[in-house]
C-alpha angles and dihedrals in degrees: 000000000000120000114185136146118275125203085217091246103122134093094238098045096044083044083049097059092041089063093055096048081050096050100042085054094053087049108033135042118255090256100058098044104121094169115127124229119231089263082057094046103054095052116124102263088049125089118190125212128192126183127216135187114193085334111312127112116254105171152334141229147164141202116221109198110207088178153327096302106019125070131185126213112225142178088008090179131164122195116252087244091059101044111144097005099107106270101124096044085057093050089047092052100041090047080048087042085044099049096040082056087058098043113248112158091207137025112192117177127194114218136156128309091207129099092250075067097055096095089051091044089048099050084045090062095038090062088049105265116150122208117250150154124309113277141194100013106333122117131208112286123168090221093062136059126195129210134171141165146220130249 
């Protein structure tokens, strides 16, 4: 698996996000969509990670800095042909490799409270994240849930 930053020029990669948007409409109400679109993507305190296996893209995902010692994971997305093969577990540990390099000392994400968002929930925890409180600018919803964890 390579994992590198992409510049979010690319077809598969724009196809990719798509995908998520897409996915987080058909699970979540307008309102609790949280997914950023590929402007929003490419703005300065965002890096953006894709993951590729013999050329194909795997999975994508981004690290949001709020600010010098607090990082948010974002667009965490694997593609439909490499669901449960690992790929998300290597882009979550290289965003938590990648913020302990810079020194945060905690990486909190929001996702879905619904049950399309179990298997994410369940690699969070997994890695060690706790749930908590809303952070940065969220606000309490009952459709998401926030995690973080601490470096």
């Amino acid at each position: 698996m390579d994992i590198r930053i992409d510049d979010l020029s690319g077809d598969d990669v724009k196809a990719l996000l798509e995908e998520h948007l897409q996915g987080m409409a058909l699970n979540s109400p307008p309102k609790s969509i949280h997914a950023l679109n590929i402007e929003e993507l490419k703005k300065p305190e965002i890096t953006f990670w894709s993951a590729w296996d013999e050329g194909a893209l795997a999975g994508c995902g981004a690290l949001k800095e709020l600010d010098a010692h607090h990082g948010e994971i974002k667009s965490m997305r694997t593609s439909s042909l490499y669901l449960r093969k690992g790929v998300a577990r290597s882009i979550l540990e290289h965003i938590i490799e990648m913020a302990r390099y810079r020194g945060y000392k905690r990486l909190s994400l929001e996702t879905g409270s619904m049950e399309a968002f179990e298997p994410a929930k369940r690699l969070y925890l997994k890695k060690g994240f706790q749930y908590c409180k809303p952070f940065s600018n969220y606000i309490e919803d009952p459709n998401s849930v926030f995690m973080t964890l601490e470096l």
